[in-house]
C-alpha angles and dihedrals in degrees: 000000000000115000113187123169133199130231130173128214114268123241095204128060084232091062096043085052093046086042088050087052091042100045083053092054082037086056098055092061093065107229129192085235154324123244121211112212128210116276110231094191091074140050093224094065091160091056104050087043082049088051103054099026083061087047087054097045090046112022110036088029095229121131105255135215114199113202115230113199110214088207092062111038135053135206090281094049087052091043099056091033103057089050080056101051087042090058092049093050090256099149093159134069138177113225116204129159095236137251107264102252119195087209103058132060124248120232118205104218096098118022090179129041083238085072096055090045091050088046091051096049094045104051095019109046097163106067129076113243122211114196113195122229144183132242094195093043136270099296083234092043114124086216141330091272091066099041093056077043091068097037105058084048073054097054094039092058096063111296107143088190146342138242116205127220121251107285123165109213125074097202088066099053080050095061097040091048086052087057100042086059086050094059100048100252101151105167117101114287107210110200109222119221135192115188107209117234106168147048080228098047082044095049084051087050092048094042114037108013115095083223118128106241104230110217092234086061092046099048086054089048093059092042100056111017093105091056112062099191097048086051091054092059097042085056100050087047100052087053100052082047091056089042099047086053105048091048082049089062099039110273124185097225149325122246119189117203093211104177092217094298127115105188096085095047088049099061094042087062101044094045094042104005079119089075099041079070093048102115110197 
């Protein structure tokens, strides 16, 4: 069973130096690989995800996926950056469309991130492309129909799997899985987790995430946000529930959004690592 985690590259010194220490614990638990978001504290988002992808891939000896943002590269970005992670061993990339950011300035080339797959593929046939999807639905999305719509025009353009957003509610990732088969998507669907381990990382969530709050989430949050310990552990909990539960019913894969922190896949693994080795 395929266990993959997420980390994004650091603005501080401080945080270059915490995100070294945590890509060596990350190391140890043998994932199938790390994914190195976009920065969206530069202009220059391909070559801080090239920096620390390539730290990932040579470094920490784990096989690395960089993230390209459509919205922020054109055919000549893409041109000079894949020669670069192919240098540095970087064979996988994660393929989104980008966040709109007031600060940054958007290039035309490809409007989707279905442009930007189809150009990869095309032109560079041996990487793996990732596309990233939604199990409740693109927040811009009319309806799920044409979501899935999109996605699968995604998927036929090159995507050799998908990673799904957090989501928080298992019975989500279930529907959406069911029509994806409908449709006729066939490549691994890799379910993306983030275990919770903050009343701030939970306020984001609540505030800001196109997740659906499941009331059971909700209810743990209000127990225990006063008590930061206690909600540590009720995060971390509700994660390896989810988890134990989609590998239960075949999951491709698990992918934990870690936000540069290792505490909380440590102890994952060490709770539930028994059921990453189970072969069905």
């Amino acid at each position: 069973m395929p266990l993959s985690f997420e980390v994004f590259p650091p603005s501080t010194k401080e945080g270059s130096s915490q995100l070294g220490e945590s890509l060596r614990q990350l190391r140890e638990l043998k994932p199938e690989f790390i994914s190195v978001t976009c920065s969206s504290q530069t202009l220059n988002l391909a070559a801080e995800t090239l920096k620390v992808a390539s730290y990932v891939q040579n470094v920490a000896e784990v096989p690395a996926m960089a993230h390209l943002p459509a919205l922020y590269l054109d055919k000549a970005d893409v041109d000079q950056l894949m020669p670069q992670l192919r240098e540095q061993q970087v064979k996988q990339v994660l393929v989104l469309r980008g966040d709109v950011r007031e600060q940054l300035p958007v290039k035309h080339d490809f409007q989707h991130a279905s442009d930007l797959v189809a150009y990869i593929h095309d032109n560079y046939p041996d990487f793996k492309i990732t596309g990233a999807c939604y199990p409740e639905m693109h927040p811009e999305a009319k309806n799920m129909v044409e979501d899935v719509k999109h996605l699968k025009m995604k998927v036929d353009a090159g995507c050799d799997q998908l990673i799904t957003q957090l989501f928080l509610n298992n019975e989500d990732f279930y529907r959406f899985r069911e029509l994806c088969a409908i449709a006729n998507i066939n490549v691994p669907i890799l379910a993306g987790i983030m275990p919770v381990v903050s009343e701030r990382q939970a306020s984001g969530i609540l505030k800001t995430s196109a997740s659906h709050v499941p009331g059971k989430f909700r209810t743990i949050l209000a127990k225990y946000r006063q008590y930061p310990q206690a909600l540590r552990q009720a995060g971390i909990t509700y994660a390896i529930d989810q988890i134990v539960d989609l590998m239960a019913n075949d999951v491709d894969g698990i992918h934990l959004y870690t936000m540069n922190q290792t505490d909380a896949a440590q102890q994952i693994q060490q709770d539930i690592g028994t059921l990453f080795e189970v072969k069905i």
